[in-house]
Every structure is written in structure tokens, then in C-alpha cells.
Amino acid sequence: MTSRSHRTTARTSSEARAVARTQTLLKGENGIGTVRRTTLPGGLRVLTETLPSVRSATFGIWAHVGSRDETPALGGATHYLEHLLFKGTKQRTALDISSAIDAVGGEMNAFTAKEYTCYFARVLDTDLPLAIDVVCDMLTGSLIDAADVDAERGVVLEEIAMTEDDPGDVVHDLFAHTMFGDTPLGRPVLGTADTVNGLTRESVARFYKKHYDPTHLIVAAAGNVDHARVVRQVRAAFERAGALSREDAVPVGPRTGSRTIRAAGRVDVLERRTEQAHVIMGMPGIPRTDDRRWALGVLNTALGGGMSSRLFQEIREKRGLAYSVYSYTSGFADCGLFGVYAGCRPSQVDDVLKICRDELDRVAENGLADDELHRAIGQLSGSTVLGLEDTGALMNRIGKSELCWGEQLSVDEMLRRIASVTPDDVRQVARDLLGQRPSLSVIGPLTDRQASRLHDAVA
């Protein structure tokens, strides 16, 4: 009797530890747009956003690992691993993985960034169980077979070569190196031919085991989905793989840290025999959690975010000096970048850079005119809503919000924060950021005299 009672108590305690915790993070009207989160034993978080009016669903798994988690010897390992997870598991070959989604008219892909990786599939709502099973199998049961590692190396090297052939892409990697130097944030996400050639099956497998623990993963699904059903299917898939055995595991929270950007006024030039020169002028930005990000979003939109923006009007419309010109922001956990890109004829580089610098200085000194502010707020509000009109975008929003901010904002709250930006808010963030001495990255066939004058643009 005593023994039986003891066994019952032990089982009850174990069951208590294994209970999943579910919260409603955003409450939508009539269930539409409701966001829920369940934390499973083992630390895996499952989030869903329900949109019953559509017939599709997007299922994704976010890994809390990016290229900034790599040592110099592991450069490109995160992206390499992204490729390898499509190559086969104990249950499926690479062909089985791709054909399963193709057979139902779905689409499947993945992407690697500096601070996270995401794998996803978009299917009809009736095929969501298949998408869950396939993607979860990839994340928990990849073989990382030595033959696949060797075969995929050539594919990754071709992707690097393809990127190297596009100076419009390379200049962004160059600018990251200009600002961050030889640090994880300053190195390319893809790695280099040398680092990729140096990766072994063992080093990639260790990287996989370390960073794909359930505590580092976030599951996100959006569309015509039922939260409880998604949780059951995800839990079953991970339990089959033995991935939820650590019942007391604690999920990894958003990144923190302190990253120092290199001194301003740096100029990096990469000589290339291209038809255009590709230039980025920029300076340190703000971390993605900084409350000033809403004002910076409005400022960025007005300065170089559309056809009515200052830079587009001054450089392209009035003077015809460039076809592509825009500004952009990149926010990381502990730092950020603000940059202005332009592609122009090499002979026009000096003129383009002078206009860019003049406009940055002018906005830093005076802020935006009222009509620019109102137009930028309207443009940013509209693009925010229109960018969330499909289930893939919704999945991205809830998954990235959980991973990067640890909170979920409703669309209405996002619009409220954008609309609340004041002229003083923009003027202050413009002074804080644009008042800094810029740095410069250039790719193109510049003469020695042109290259020597580039330092004047950032003086």
C-alpha cells in the first residue's frame, strides 16, 4: 500500500512538471488575430495567430542562432547548416522532404541572418499537419551525413560566388565590415570560400547539437490554424525525436550584450571593373529594442524610403544621377546601423556623396518639414499593414517578435506608436544619429584621384 502510494505521488509530480503553459498574448475580435503562446516541457515555445478567413497556413521554426554566434573558424556554419537540414533525416530523404511539400502545392524555404535562422512551409490549411511533421522532422532529426556535407559544400560555394558577382550585395557586406571590422557582425553571413572549405562534418554537427536545442527554438504558425491542435502536433513530433526530455529546461530569452562599433570616418574601397560604382554612406544606428526605433522608422521613410523621399527626389528625380538610391536601418540586439545606398556612374560618385552628406546634415540640423513628417507617418503605417496581408508575413511577425523582443504588439498598437511620433522625436533621433561622422564603403572602378577624395566626403 505504501509502495503503491509512493508510485502515484511520483507520477503526479512528473505529470505536473510536464504540463504545458498557455497564454493569450493578443486577443482579437471573435478570435480573429488572436495570438497564443504555449511553452512545452523542454522549453519549446509554440505561438500561433489565428486568421479563419483564409485557406492557407504558414508554419515556421525559428532558431536563436545566426552568423554572429560563429567563431572565425566556423564562418558560414549557420548558413551551411541551414542547407544541410534539407538533406535528409532518419525518416525522410532529401527528395522525400521536397516532394512532400511539392505534392500539396506548398512552398518551403529557409533563411539565415546574423542573429537568427528560420525554416518555414506555406500550405493549404488542410495540409498543415504535413508541414508540421516535415519541418519538425528536419529540425530534430537531421542526419548531417558526411556525404551530404561534402556534396552541399559545392552548392554553398556557388551561392557565395553568385553573391560575389553582384556588387550591389557585396557592398552591404563591405559596409558591415567597415563598421564592425573582423567581428561576427562584420563578417558575411555566408562565410567565405576559405571558411566553408574548412568546415567538417564534425564541426557542423557539434554546432547543430549546441544551437538547435528546444530552448533555442520558437515555433510559429499563422493562418487558419487551431492553437491546441498545432501544439499537440508539434509536441508529438518533438517527443518522437526525444527532444523534449528536459522537463525543467528554461527557454532562451532575447539577446543582450554590448557591441562597440568602430570609430567613424572609415573609408573602405573595393576595386571592381563594374559599370556602376556602388556606395554606402552610414553611421551607427540604434539597437532594435530602443524606443527611438519608431521615430527612426519615420525619419528613414522620409529621408530615403520611397519615391517622394528627399534622397530619391534630389539624386534621381532632379539630377538623374542614380537609378537606385535609398536609406535603410539595421537593428541588432545591442547596436544598429543607418545607411544610404546609391548605384551610379563612377564619374558621378563625388556628386552623389555630396548630396547625401548635405541632406544628412540638413536633417540632423533641422529635422523634417511638417508635410514630410505626415507623409512619412502615412507611408510607414500603410506599408506596415500591407506587409502583413499574408500568412507568411504574420508567421514572421509573431516568431521574430518572440525571439527578438519577447513581446507581441498588435497591429493597432504598432500604428499607434507610429502615429505618436512627433517632430521633436524625429529631430532628436536625427541629431543623435545623423550628426555623427559617417563612414563609407565603395565598390567600383575608381581612379586613384577619386579614391583619395572619398575621405573628404566623410571629413
Tab-separated table of C-alpha atoms in Angstrom:
chain	number	residue	atom	x	y	z
A	1	MET	CA	0.000	0.000	0.000
A	2	THR	CA	2.784	2.385	0.920
A	3	SER	CA	4.705	1.453	-2.195
A	4	ARG	CA	1.679	1.998	-4.454
A	5	SER	CA	1.003	5.395	-2.857
A	6	HIS	CA	4.621	6.397	-3.410
A	7	ARG	CA	4.430	5.498	-7.093
A	8	THR	CA	1.232	7.513	-7.506
A	9	THR	CA	2.814	10.575	-5.886
A	10	ALA	CA	5.884	10.330	-8.092
A	11	ARG	CA	3.789	10.055	-11.222
A	12	THR	CA	1.656	13.040	-10.249
A	13	SER	CA	4.762	15.132	-9.632
A	14	SER	CA	6.201	14.164	-13.011
A	15	GLU	CA	2.950	14.994	-14.739
A	16	ALA	CA	2.880	18.382	-13.007
A	17	ARG	CA	6.308	19.209	-14.345
A	18	ALA	CA	5.249	18.144	-17.841
A	19	VAL	CA	2.225	20.443	-18.034
A	20	ALA	CA	2.395	22.922	-20.901
A	21	ARG	CA	1.777	26.579	-20.065
A	22	THR	CA	-0.504	28.525	-22.411
A	23	GLN	CA	-1.053	32.279	-22.511
A	24	THR	CA	-3.137	34.549	-24.719
A	25	LEU	CA	-0.777	37.326	-25.763
A	26	LEU	CA	-3.133	39.271	-28.041
A	27	LYS	CA	-6.898	38.987	-28.024
A	28	GLY	CA	-8.563	39.549	-31.382
A	29	GLU	CA	-12.231	40.201	-32.044
A	30	ASN	CA	-14.190	36.945	-32.465
A	31	GLY	CA	-10.901	35.074	-32.298
A	32	ILE	CA	-9.525	36.753	-35.411
A	33	GLY	CA	-5.920	37.820	-34.904
A	34	THR	CA	-5.660	36.137	-31.505
A	35	VAL	CA	-2.042	35.266	-30.647
A	36	ARG	CA	-1.387	32.473	-28.146
A	37	ARG	CA	1.822	31.011	-26.763
A	38	THR	CA	2.321	27.592	-25.200
A	39	THR	CA	5.613	26.687	-23.525
A	40	LEU	CA	6.157	22.943	-23.635
A	41	PRO	CA	8.247	20.851	-21.248
A	42	GLY	CA	11.773	21.077	-22.584
A	43	GLY	CA	11.490	24.836	-23.155
A	44	LEU	CA	9.978	24.795	-26.646
A	45	ARG	CA	7.647	27.734	-27.323
A	46	VAL	CA	4.743	27.422	-29.763
A	47	LEU	CA	2.970	30.572	-30.967
A	48	THR	CA	0.006	30.873	-33.297
A	49	GLU	CA	-2.013	33.686	-34.833
A	50	THR	CA	-5.476	32.685	-35.939
A	51	LEU	CA	-6.986	34.045	-39.149
A	52	PRO	CA	-10.032	31.896	-40.001
A	53	SER	CA	-10.898	33.869	-43.146
A	54	VAL	CA	-8.000	32.439	-45.177
A	55	ARG	CA	-7.435	28.929	-46.549
A	56	SER	CA	-3.680	28.830	-46.040
A	57	ALA	CA	-1.295	28.420	-43.143
A	58	THR	CA	2.395	29.108	-42.704
A	59	PHE	CA	4.387	27.062	-40.241
A	60	GLY	CA	7.897	28.053	-39.199
A	61	ILE	CA	10.586	27.249	-36.681
A	62	TRP	CA	12.968	29.993	-35.590
A	63	ALA	CA	16.390	29.080	-34.235
A	64	HIS	CA	18.076	31.502	-31.848
A	65	VAL	CA	21.360	31.308	-33.757
A	66	GLY	CA	22.905	33.395	-36.513
A	67	SER	CA	26.249	34.172	-38.052
A	68	ARG	CA	27.251	36.350	-35.072
A	69	ASP	CA	27.392	33.151	-32.993
A	70	GLU	CA	30.234	31.778	-35.129
A	71	THR	CA	33.926	31.767	-34.330
A	72	PRO	CA	36.250	32.792	-37.186
A	73	ALA	CA	36.930	29.125	-37.946
A	74	LEU	CA	33.174	28.434	-38.177
A	75	GLY	CA	32.421	31.303	-40.568
A	76	GLY	CA	29.345	30.363	-42.609
A	77	ALA	CA	28.434	27.360	-40.410
A	78	THR	CA	24.932	28.652	-39.611
A	79	HIS	CA	24.066	29.066	-43.283
A	80	TYR	CA	25.763	25.788	-44.228
A	81	LEU	CA	23.672	24.024	-41.584
A	82	GLU	CA	20.521	25.632	-42.984
A	83	HIS	CA	21.251	23.867	-46.276
A	84	LEU	CA	22.061	20.544	-44.613
A	85	LEU	CA	18.790	20.294	-42.708
A	86	PHE	CA	17.048	19.849	-46.067
A	87	LYS	CA	19.287	16.903	-46.970
A	88	GLY	CA	17.585	14.127	-45.058
A	89	THR	CA	16.542	12.657	-41.713
A	90	LYS	CA	16.031	9.165	-40.303
A	91	GLN	CA	12.508	9.253	-41.715
A	92	ARG	CA	12.952	11.116	-44.997
A	93	THR	CA	15.451	11.566	-47.792
A	94	ALA	CA	16.079	14.981	-49.321
A	95	LEU	CA	13.704	14.044	-52.154
A	96	ASP	CA	11.047	12.939	-49.650
A	97	ILE	CA	11.252	16.326	-47.911
A	98	SER	CA	10.870	18.408	-51.059
A	99	SER	CA	8.336	16.148	-52.792
A	100	ALA	CA	6.058	16.014	-49.735
A	101	ILE	CA	5.519	19.788	-49.847
A	102	ASP	CA	5.505	19.962	-53.675
A	103	ALA	CA	2.792	17.296	-53.823
A	104	VAL	CA	0.336	19.554	-51.995
A	105	GLY	CA	1.277	22.734	-53.902
A	106	GLY	CA	3.069	24.237	-50.929
A	107	GLU	CA	6.323	26.118	-50.691
A	108	MET	CA	9.186	25.574	-48.299
A	109	ASN	CA	12.329	27.578	-47.664
A	110	ALA	CA	14.671	28.955	-45.016
A	111	PHE	CA	16.838	31.989	-44.382
A	112	THR	CA	19.839	32.786	-42.216
A	113	ALA	CA	20.545	36.188	-40.672
A	114	LYS	CA	23.175	37.499	-38.294
A	115	GLU	CA	21.116	36.727	-35.184
A	116	TYR	CA	18.596	34.046	-36.155
A	117	THR	CA	17.644	31.344	-38.656
A	118	CYS	CA	14.137	30.427	-39.840
A	119	TYR	CA	12.705	27.361	-41.611
A	120	PHE	CA	9.154	27.517	-42.912
A	121	ALA	CA	6.483	25.966	-45.123
A	122	ARG	CA	3.325	27.563	-46.510
A	123	VAL	CA	0.484	25.202	-47.393
A	124	LEU	CA	-3.288	24.869	-47.569
A	125	ASP	CA	-4.809	24.809	-44.107
A	126	THR	CA	-5.808	21.163	-44.569
A	127	ASP	CA	-2.156	20.268	-45.209
A	128	LEU	CA	-0.803	21.972	-42.097
A	129	PRO	CA	-0.249	18.641	-40.247
A	130	LEU	CA	2.042	17.565	-43.092
A	131	ALA	CA	4.013	20.821	-42.955
A	132	ILE	CA	4.396	20.496	-39.179
A	133	ASP	CA	5.624	16.925	-39.462
A	134	VAL	CA	8.122	17.669	-42.239
A	135	VAL	CA	9.639	20.838	-40.747
A	136	CYS	CA	9.819	19.403	-37.220
A	137	ASP	CA	11.467	16.264	-38.599
A	138	MET	CA	14.072	18.405	-40.380
A	139	LEU	CA	14.885	20.386	-37.236
A	140	THR	CA	15.047	17.446	-34.832
A	141	GLY	CA	16.252	14.535	-36.940
A	142	SER	CA	18.782	15.793	-39.451
A	143	LEU	CA	21.473	13.230	-40.203
A	144	ILE	CA	24.220	15.719	-41.114
A	145	ASP	CA	25.618	12.906	-43.241
A	146	ALA	CA	29.281	13.246	-44.268
A	147	ALA	CA	28.443	12.645	-47.938
A	148	ASP	CA	25.794	15.384	-47.836
A	149	VAL	CA	28.211	17.781	-46.154
A	150	ASP	CA	30.700	17.275	-48.960
A	151	ALA	CA	28.072	17.477	-51.718
A	152	GLU	CA	26.403	20.602	-50.320
A	153	ARG	CA	29.747	22.359	-49.951
A	154	GLY	CA	29.779	22.913	-53.696
A	155	VAL	CA	26.263	24.392	-53.610
A	156	VAL	CA	27.197	26.825	-50.840
A	157	LEU	CA	30.375	27.833	-52.661
A	158	GLU	CA	28.287	28.548	-55.783
A	159	GLU	CA	25.949	30.715	-53.699
A	160	ILE	CA	28.952	32.655	-52.410
A	161	ALA	CA	30.227	33.050	-55.975
A	162	MET	CA	26.801	34.233	-57.143
A	163	THR	CA	26.726	36.849	-54.401
A	164	GLU	CA	30.268	37.963	-55.220
A	165	ASP	CA	29.127	38.596	-58.802
A	166	ASP	CA	26.559	41.135	-57.555
A	167	PRO	CA	28.338	44.265	-56.283
A	168	GLY	CA	25.011	45.603	-55.033
A	169	ASP	CA	25.036	42.760	-52.496
A	170	VAL	CA	28.754	42.781	-51.783
A	171	VAL	CA	28.760	46.467	-50.834
A	172	HIS	CA	26.435	45.719	-47.889
A	173	ASP	CA	28.850	43.084	-46.606
A	174	LEU	CA	31.672	45.573	-47.128
A	175	PHE	CA	29.797	48.222	-45.142
A	176	ALA	CA	29.219	45.778	-42.264
A	177	HIS	CA	32.973	45.146	-42.213
A	178	THR	CA	33.671	48.885	-42.388
A	179	MET	CA	31.523	49.431	-39.297
A	180	PHE	CA	32.225	46.273	-37.265
A	181	GLY	CA	35.617	45.112	-38.519
A	182	ASP	CA	36.685	41.481	-38.207
A	183	THR	CA	33.977	40.567	-35.699
A	184	PRO	CA	30.969	38.238	-36.091
A	185	LEU	CA	28.720	41.157	-37.063
A	186	GLY	CA	31.304	42.376	-39.559
A	187	ARG	CA	31.697	39.062	-41.370
A	188	PRO	CA	29.397	37.854	-44.177
A	189	VAL	CA	26.524	35.542	-43.254
A	190	LEU	CA	27.532	33.112	-45.997
A	191	GLY	CA	31.117	32.898	-44.792
A	192	THR	CA	33.940	32.848	-47.333
A	193	ALA	CA	35.232	30.183	-49.678
A	194	ASP	CA	38.108	29.530	-47.270
A	195	THR	CA	35.956	29.143	-44.158
A	196	VAL	CA	33.359	26.991	-45.925
A	197	ASN	CA	36.075	24.739	-47.301
A	198	GLY	CA	37.394	24.377	-43.765
A	199	LEU	CA	34.105	23.184	-42.253
A	200	THR	CA	33.905	19.477	-41.455
A	201	ARG	CA	31.036	17.155	-40.759
A	202	GLU	CA	32.059	17.001	-37.096
A	203	SER	CA	32.264	20.785	-36.624
A	204	VAL	CA	28.862	21.358	-38.250
A	205	ALA	CA	27.262	18.521	-36.257
A	206	ARG	CA	28.583	19.997	-32.985
A	207	PHE	CA	27.211	23.408	-33.991
A	208	TYR	CA	23.821	21.783	-34.716
A	209	LYS	CA	23.698	19.983	-31.377
A	210	LYS	CA	24.640	23.115	-29.449
A	211	HIS	CA	22.255	25.587	-31.057
A	212	TYR	CA	19.182	23.521	-32.013
A	213	ASP	CA	18.155	22.553	-28.500
A	214	PRO	CA	14.378	23.187	-27.943
A	215	THR	CA	15.221	26.019	-25.522
A	216	HIS	CA	16.744	27.857	-28.519
A	217	LEU	CA	13.749	27.233	-30.831
A	218	ILE	CA	10.476	29.063	-31.361
A	219	VAL	CA	7.636	27.540	-33.352
A	220	ALA	CA	5.266	29.957	-35.089
A	221	ALA	CA	2.167	29.241	-37.167
A	222	ALA	CA	-0.290	31.690	-38.701
A	223	GLY	CA	-3.416	31.447	-40.809
A	224	ASN	CA	-6.440	29.189	-40.489
A	225	VAL	CA	-4.938	27.322	-37.557
A	226	ASP	CA	-6.184	25.928	-34.260
A	227	HIS	CA	-3.723	26.601	-31.466
A	228	ALA	CA	-4.392	23.486	-29.403
A	229	ARG	CA	-4.137	21.242	-32.448
A	230	VAL	CA	-0.853	22.832	-33.549
A	231	VAL	CA	0.579	22.386	-30.050
A	232	ARG	CA	-0.417	18.699	-29.961
A	233	GLN	CA	1.124	18.020	-33.369
A	234	VAL	CA	4.355	19.877	-32.572
A	235	ARG	CA	4.662	18.189	-29.191
A	236	ALA	CA	4.145	14.753	-30.722
A	237	ALA	CA	6.775	15.446	-33.402
A	238	PHE	CA	9.389	16.612	-30.882
A	239	GLU	CA	8.618	13.813	-28.421
A	240	ARG	CA	9.088	11.204	-31.165
A	241	ALA	CA	12.568	12.657	-31.663
A	242	GLY	CA	13.240	12.608	-27.915
A	243	ALA	CA	13.768	16.364	-27.991
A	244	LEU	CA	11.569	17.311	-25.012
A	245	SER	CA	13.196	15.159	-22.359
A	246	ARG	CA	14.450	18.098	-20.227
A	247	GLU	CA	11.221	18.972	-18.450
A	248	ASP	CA	12.797	21.715	-16.327
A	249	ALA	CA	14.525	23.494	-19.226
A	250	VAL	CA	14.118	27.279	-19.447
A	251	PRO	CA	13.675	28.972	-22.853
A	252	VAL	CA	16.432	31.279	-24.031
A	253	GLY	CA	15.368	34.921	-23.889
A	254	PRO	CA	16.108	37.780	-26.307
A	255	ARG	CA	19.771	38.589	-26.856
A	256	THR	CA	21.577	41.124	-24.747
A	257	GLY	CA	25.114	42.447	-24.866
A	258	SER	CA	27.215	45.455	-25.686
A	259	ARG	CA	28.705	45.819	-29.133
A	260	THR	CA	31.052	48.716	-29.877
A	261	ILE	CA	31.108	49.945	-33.464
A	262	ARG	CA	34.447	51.028	-34.890
A	263	ALA	CA	35.434	54.675	-34.988
A	264	ALA	CA	33.586	56.843	-37.510
A	265	GLY	CA	35.158	58.294	-40.623
A	266	ARG	CA	36.386	54.995	-42.034
A	267	VAL	CA	36.574	54.557	-45.824
A	268	ASP	CA	36.813	51.126	-47.495
A	269	VAL	CA	37.168	50.817	-51.277
A	270	LEU	CA	36.950	47.556	-53.219
A	271	GLU	CA	38.254	47.949	-56.749
A	272	ARG	CA	35.996	46.222	-59.294
A	273	ARG	CA	35.676	46.622	-63.075
A	274	THR	CA	31.943	47.315	-62.880
A	275	GLU	CA	29.778	49.639	-64.946
A	276	GLN	CA	28.467	51.325	-61.808
A	277	ALA	CA	30.002	52.398	-58.546
A	278	HIS	CA	28.067	51.141	-55.517
A	279	VAL	CA	28.326	53.315	-52.429
A	280	ILE	CA	27.011	53.197	-48.874
A	281	MET	CA	27.438	56.145	-46.549
A	282	GLY	CA	26.348	55.481	-42.999
A	283	MET	CA	26.875	55.620	-39.288
A	284	PRO	CA	25.954	53.748	-36.090
A	285	GLY	CA	22.215	53.287	-35.576
A	286	ILE	CA	20.279	52.032	-32.557
A	287	PRO	CA	19.526	48.578	-31.115
A	288	ARG	CA	16.251	47.059	-32.194
A	289	THR	CA	14.818	47.393	-28.664
A	290	ASP	CA	15.494	51.146	-28.472
A	291	ASP	CA	12.269	53.117	-28.015
A	292	ARG	CA	13.538	55.600	-30.613
A	293	ARG	CA	13.031	52.984	-33.342
A	294	TRP	CA	9.582	54.344	-34.160
A	295	ALA	CA	10.922	57.848	-34.744
A	296	LEU	CA	13.848	56.407	-36.700
A	297	GLY	CA	11.416	54.472	-38.888
A	298	VAL	CA	9.604	57.706	-39.754
A	299	LEU	CA	12.891	59.517	-40.356
A	300	ASN	CA	14.202	56.731	-42.587
A	301	THR	CA	10.997	56.713	-44.627
A	302	ALA	CA	11.130	60.466	-45.206
A	303	LEU	CA	14.823	60.526	-45.987
A	304	GLY	CA	15.145	57.582	-48.355
A	305	GLY	CA	12.184	55.227	-48.088
A	306	GLY	CA	10.214	55.928	-51.227
A	307	MET	CA	9.776	57.886	-54.449
A	308	SER	CA	8.791	61.049	-52.567
A	309	SER	CA	11.742	60.842	-50.157
A	310	ARG	CA	14.403	63.532	-50.069
A	311	LEU	CA	17.231	61.404	-51.426
A	312	PHE	CA	15.171	59.930	-54.256
A	313	GLN	CA	13.941	63.345	-55.293
A	314	GLU	CA	17.320	65.093	-55.066
A	315	ILE	CA	19.514	62.389	-56.602
A	316	ARG	CA	17.277	60.627	-59.091
A	317	GLU	CA	14.353	62.853	-59.979
A	318	LYS	CA	16.014	66.283	-60.059
A	319	ARG	CA	19.505	65.353	-61.235
A	320	GLY	CA	19.260	61.881	-62.756
A	321	LEU	CA	22.450	60.738	-61.034
A	322	ALA	CA	21.289	57.266	-59.990
A	323	TYR	CA	18.617	54.693	-60.727
A	324	SER	CA	18.609	53.105	-57.260
A	325	VAL	CA	19.002	55.221	-54.149
A	326	TYR	CA	17.563	54.578	-50.698
A	327	SER	CA	18.253	54.693	-46.970
A	328	TYR	CA	17.834	51.819	-44.555
A	329	THR	CA	18.248	50.795	-40.915
A	330	SER	CA	19.514	47.565	-39.367
A	331	GLY	CA	18.824	46.897	-35.709
A	332	PHE	CA	20.602	44.206	-33.721
A	333	ALA	CA	20.281	43.208	-30.085
A	334	ASP	CA	22.903	45.664	-28.859
A	335	CYS	CA	23.663	48.059	-31.706
A	336	GLY	CA	22.487	49.145	-35.136
A	337	LEU	CA	23.355	50.730	-38.471
A	338	PHE	CA	21.919	53.525	-40.570
A	339	GLY	CA	22.982	53.679	-44.204
A	340	VAL	CA	22.330	55.380	-47.533
A	341	TYR	CA	22.916	53.329	-50.687
A	342	ALA	CA	23.294	54.572	-54.256
A	343	GLY	CA	24.401	52.980	-57.508
A	344	CYS	CA	25.759	55.483	-60.021
A	345	ARG	CA	28.316	56.003	-62.779
A	346	PRO	CA	31.835	56.163	-61.354
A	347	SER	CA	32.221	59.722	-62.633
A	348	GLN	CA	29.207	60.795	-60.520
A	349	VAL	CA	30.357	59.399	-57.171
A	350	ASP	CA	31.577	62.737	-55.832
A	351	ASP	CA	28.300	64.483	-56.682
A	352	VAL	CA	26.140	61.714	-55.213
A	353	LEU	CA	28.118	61.607	-51.984
A	354	LYS	CA	27.990	65.381	-51.590
A	355	ILE	CA	24.204	65.398	-51.955
A	356	CYS	CA	23.870	62.535	-49.480
A	357	ARG	CA	26.069	64.259	-46.924
A	358	ASP	CA	24.314	67.599	-47.389
A	359	GLU	CA	20.882	66.026	-46.861
A	360	LEU	CA	22.011	64.092	-43.789
A	361	ASP	CA	23.498	67.257	-42.289
A	362	ARG	CA	20.405	69.288	-43.158
A	363	VAL	CA	18.035	66.825	-41.486
A	364	ALA	CA	20.343	66.487	-38.480
A	365	GLU	CA	20.202	70.251	-38.039
A	366	ASN	CA	16.570	70.987	-38.864
A	367	GLY	CA	14.582	67.743	-38.696
A	368	LEU	CA	11.699	67.221	-41.128
A	369	ALA	CA	9.139	69.631	-42.501
A	370	ASP	CA	5.562	69.039	-41.324
A	371	ASP	CA	4.411	67.719	-44.692
A	372	GLU	CA	7.339	65.286	-44.824
A	373	LEU	CA	6.547	64.044	-41.329
A	374	HIS	CA	2.865	63.461	-42.067
A	375	ARG	CA	3.615	61.799	-45.381
A	376	ALA	CA	6.214	59.521	-43.805
A	377	ILE	CA	3.864	58.512	-40.983
A	378	GLY	CA	1.167	57.666	-43.512
A	379	GLN	CA	3.565	55.754	-45.744
A	380	LEU	CA	5.060	53.779	-42.880
A	381	SER	CA	1.633	52.983	-41.423
A	382	GLY	CA	0.303	51.775	-44.758
A	383	SER	CA	3.342	49.668	-45.586
A	384	THR	CA	3.236	48.102	-42.115
A	385	VAL	CA	-0.342	46.914	-42.569
A	386	LEU	CA	0.009	45.916	-46.230
A	387	GLY	CA	3.127	43.947	-45.363
A	388	LEU	CA	1.062	41.737	-43.031
A	389	GLU	CA	-1.570	40.695	-45.547
A	390	ASP	CA	-0.414	37.072	-45.950
A	391	THR	CA	0.129	34.210	-43.543
A	392	GLY	CA	3.876	34.117	-44.180
A	393	ALA	CA	4.256	37.703	-43.004
A	394	LEU	CA	2.121	37.008	-39.937
A	395	MET	CA	4.225	33.974	-39.053
A	396	ASN	CA	7.362	36.087	-39.430
A	397	ARG	CA	5.946	38.796	-37.189
A	398	ILE	CA	4.982	36.608	-34.237
A	399	GLY	CA	8.096	34.410	-34.473
A	400	LYS	CA	10.546	37.286	-34.767
A	401	SER	CA	8.751	39.321	-32.092
A	402	GLU	CA	9.051	36.463	-29.609
A	403	LEU	CA	12.698	35.859	-30.468
A	404	CYS	CA	13.895	39.465	-30.677
A	405	TRP	CA	11.642	41.419	-28.301
A	406	GLY	CA	9.969	38.842	-26.090
A	407	GLU	CA	6.605	40.553	-26.614
A	408	GLN	CA	3.807	40.794	-29.146
A	409	LEU	CA	2.379	44.113	-30.336
A	410	SER	CA	-0.968	44.258	-32.080
A	411	VAL	CA	-1.193	45.988	-35.439
A	412	ASP	CA	-3.260	48.718	-33.808
A	413	GLU	CA	-0.569	49.264	-31.182
A	414	MET	CA	2.133	49.439	-33.863
A	415	LEU	CA	0.089	52.016	-35.784
A	416	ARG	CA	-0.494	53.988	-32.598
A	417	ARG	CA	3.234	54.151	-31.893
A	418	ILE	CA	4.000	55.271	-35.437
A	419	ALA	CA	1.257	57.921	-35.346
A	420	SER	CA	2.507	59.234	-31.988
A	421	VAL	CA	5.911	60.204	-33.397
A	422	THR	CA	6.354	63.963	-33.068
A	423	PRO	CA	8.568	66.455	-34.914
A	424	ASP	CA	10.711	66.694	-31.772
A	425	ASP	CA	11.118	62.910	-31.680
A	426	VAL	CA	12.382	62.877	-35.252
A	427	ARG	CA	14.588	65.919	-34.752
A	428	GLN	CA	16.225	64.332	-31.701
A	429	VAL	CA	16.928	60.965	-33.306
A	430	ALA	CA	18.201	62.753	-36.414
A	431	ARG	CA	20.653	64.756	-34.309
A	432	ASP	CA	21.714	61.675	-32.361
A	433	LEU	CA	22.375	59.560	-35.460
A	434	LEU	CA	22.889	61.776	-38.489
A	435	GLY	CA	25.000	64.237	-36.539
A	436	GLN	CA	27.702	61.578	-36.243
A	437	ARG	CA	30.644	61.484	-38.595
A	438	PRO	CA	29.784	58.945	-41.316
A	439	SER	CA	31.815	56.092	-42.746
A	440	LEU	CA	31.895	54.995	-46.360
A	441	SER	CA	32.091	51.784	-48.400
A	442	VAL	CA	32.538	51.860	-52.177
A	443	ILE	CA	32.792	49.203	-54.874
A	444	GLY	CA	33.678	50.177	-58.424
A	445	PRO	CA	36.336	51.223	-60.947
A	446	LEU	CA	37.521	54.418	-59.261
A	447	THR	CA	40.647	56.264	-60.280
A	448	ASP	CA	43.334	56.876	-57.695
A	449	ARG	CA	42.345	60.521	-57.600
A	450	GLN	CA	38.683	59.667	-56.986
A	451	ALA	CA	39.587	57.200	-54.267
A	452	SER	CA	41.751	59.760	-52.497
A	453	ARG	CA	38.890	62.267	-52.482
A	454	LEU	CA	36.498	59.868	-50.714
A	455	HIS	CA	37.918	60.832	-47.334
A	456	ASP	CA	36.702	64.379	-47.954
A	457	ALA	CA	33.123	63.086	-48.100
A	458	VAL	CA	33.300	61.838	-44.521
A	459	ALA	CA	35.523	64.532	-43.031
